[in-house]
Amino acid sequence: MHGDSPYDPDEGDWQTLATFFSPTEAYLLRGCLQSAGVPAVVADAHLVQAHTLLAGAIPVRVLVPAHRFAEAKAVVAAFHRGDYSLPDDSLPPE
């Protein structure tokens, strides 16, 4: 499933949480949501990557279950605040 969370009917239908013109940004948000325990799926990324000119008409969507939407919005707020960012001076382990 390419890293997407599995569908669970008990969580409700998937709802669009955010849209992006860049698939990379959508995948970053999906990772933050999943690390916070919120199931998430990226939709339309391959379409946008294959047909870049369609990016303005068909944005990449990040979807979450309906029952987890409020929790997901809190994760998005933390993402925009920079809670998931790394310090600029951090070095990878050798």
Short mmCIF file of C-alpha atoms in Angstrom, two decimals:
data_model
loop_
_atom_site.label_atom_id
_atom_site.label_comp_id
_atom_site.label_asym_id
_atom_site.label_seq_id
_atom_site.Cartn_x
_atom_site.Cartn_y
_atom_site.Cartn_z
CA MET A 1 0.00 0.00 0.00
CA HIS A 2 3.02 2.28 -0.42
CA GLY A 3 3.04 3.37 3.22
CA ASP A 4 -0.64 4.30 3.35
CA SER A 5 -2.64 3.24 6.38
CA PRO A 6 -5.12 0.39 5.89
CA TYR A 7 -8.82 1.16 5.70
CA ASP A 8 -10.81 0.41 8.85
CA PRO A 9 -14.60 0.73 8.40
CA ASP A 10 -15.00 1.34 12.15
CA GLU A 11 -13.03 4.61 11.78
CA GLY A 12 -15.45 6.02 9.17
CA ASP A 13 -14.94 7.03 5.57
CA TRP A 14 -11.78 8.81 4.42
CA GLN A 15 -12.06 12.61 4.39
CA THR A 16 -9.72 15.14 2.81
CA LEU A 17 -7.67 16.83 5.50
CA ALA A 18 -5.27 18.84 3.34
CA THR A 19 -4.27 19.37 -0.27
CA PHE A 20 -0.85 20.09 -1.74
CA PHE A 21 0.64 20.80 -5.13
CA SER A 22 3.76 18.82 -4.15
CA PRO A 23 3.52 15.08 -3.43
CA THR A 24 6.55 15.40 -1.14
CA GLU A 25 4.68 17.74 1.22
CA ALA A 26 1.72 15.35 1.29
CA TYR A 27 3.98 12.41 2.17
CA LEU A 28 5.64 14.44 4.94
CA LEU A 29 2.27 15.26 6.50
CA ARG A 30 1.16 11.62 6.16
CA GLY A 31 4.29 10.56 8.06
CA CYS A 32 3.62 13.06 10.83
CA LEU A 33 0.01 11.90 11.13
CA GLN A 34 1.02 8.25 11.24
CA SER A 35 3.72 8.93 13.82
CA ALA A 36 1.03 10.56 15.97
CA GLY A 37 -1.12 7.44 15.62
CA VAL A 38 -3.59 8.87 13.09
CA PRO A 39 -4.17 6.67 10.01
CA ALA A 40 -3.55 8.60 6.79
CA VAL A 41 -3.52 8.08 3.03
CA VAL A 42 -2.04 10.13 0.18
CA ALA A 43 -4.24 10.28 -2.93
CA ASP A 44 -3.51 11.45 -6.49
CA ALA A 45 0.25 11.75 -5.97
CA HIS A 46 1.10 9.44 -8.86
CA LEU A 47 -1.28 11.28 -11.17
CA VAL A 48 0.33 14.62 -10.35
CA GLN A 49 3.84 13.17 -10.71
CA ALA A 50 3.02 11.68 -14.11
CA HIS A 51 1.18 14.75 -15.39
CA THR A 52 2.80 17.75 -13.72
CA LEU A 53 0.67 20.21 -15.67
CA LEU A 54 -2.41 18.84 -13.89
CA ALA A 55 -1.06 19.76 -10.44
CA GLY A 56 -3.03 22.99 -10.40
CA ALA A 57 -6.27 21.23 -11.31
CA ILE A 58 -5.82 18.01 -9.33
CA PRO A 59 -3.91 18.60 -6.09
CA VAL A 60 -2.45 15.80 -4.00
CA ARG A 61 -4.79 14.99 -1.10
CA VAL A 62 -4.07 13.73 2.41
CA LEU A 63 -7.02 11.73 3.71
CA VAL A 64 -7.85 10.64 7.27
CA PRO A 65 -10.77 8.67 8.74
CA ALA A 66 -13.82 10.75 9.61
CA HIS A 67 -13.72 9.74 13.29
CA ARG A 68 -10.09 10.91 13.61
CA PHE A 69 -10.50 14.25 11.79
CA ALA A 70 -10.28 16.49 14.89
CA GLU A 71 -7.20 14.65 16.11
CA ALA A 72 -5.65 15.00 12.65
CA LYS A 73 -6.30 18.75 12.62
CA ALA A 74 -4.34 19.05 15.87
CA VAL A 75 -1.42 17.21 14.25
CA VAL A 76 -1.59 19.59 11.26
CA ALA A 77 -1.44 22.55 13.64
CA ALA A 78 1.63 21.04 15.32
CA PHE A 79 3.16 20.40 11.88
CA HIS A 80 2.68 24.07 10.91
CA ARG A 81 4.09 25.23 14.27
CA GLY A 82 7.24 23.26 13.52
CA ASP A 83 6.84 20.64 16.25
CA TYR A 84 8.05 17.96 13.82
CA SER A 85 10.99 19.90 12.41
CA LEU A 86 14.63 19.03 13.00
CA PRO A 87 17.17 21.60 14.19
CA ASP A 88 19.26 23.09 11.39
CA ASP A 89 22.50 22.19 13.15
CA SER A 90 21.68 18.50 13.69
CA LEU A 91 24.03 16.02 12.07
CA PRO A 92 23.16 12.44 11.13
CA PRO A 93 24.81 9.72 13.24
CA GLU A 94 28.10 8.46 11.83
#
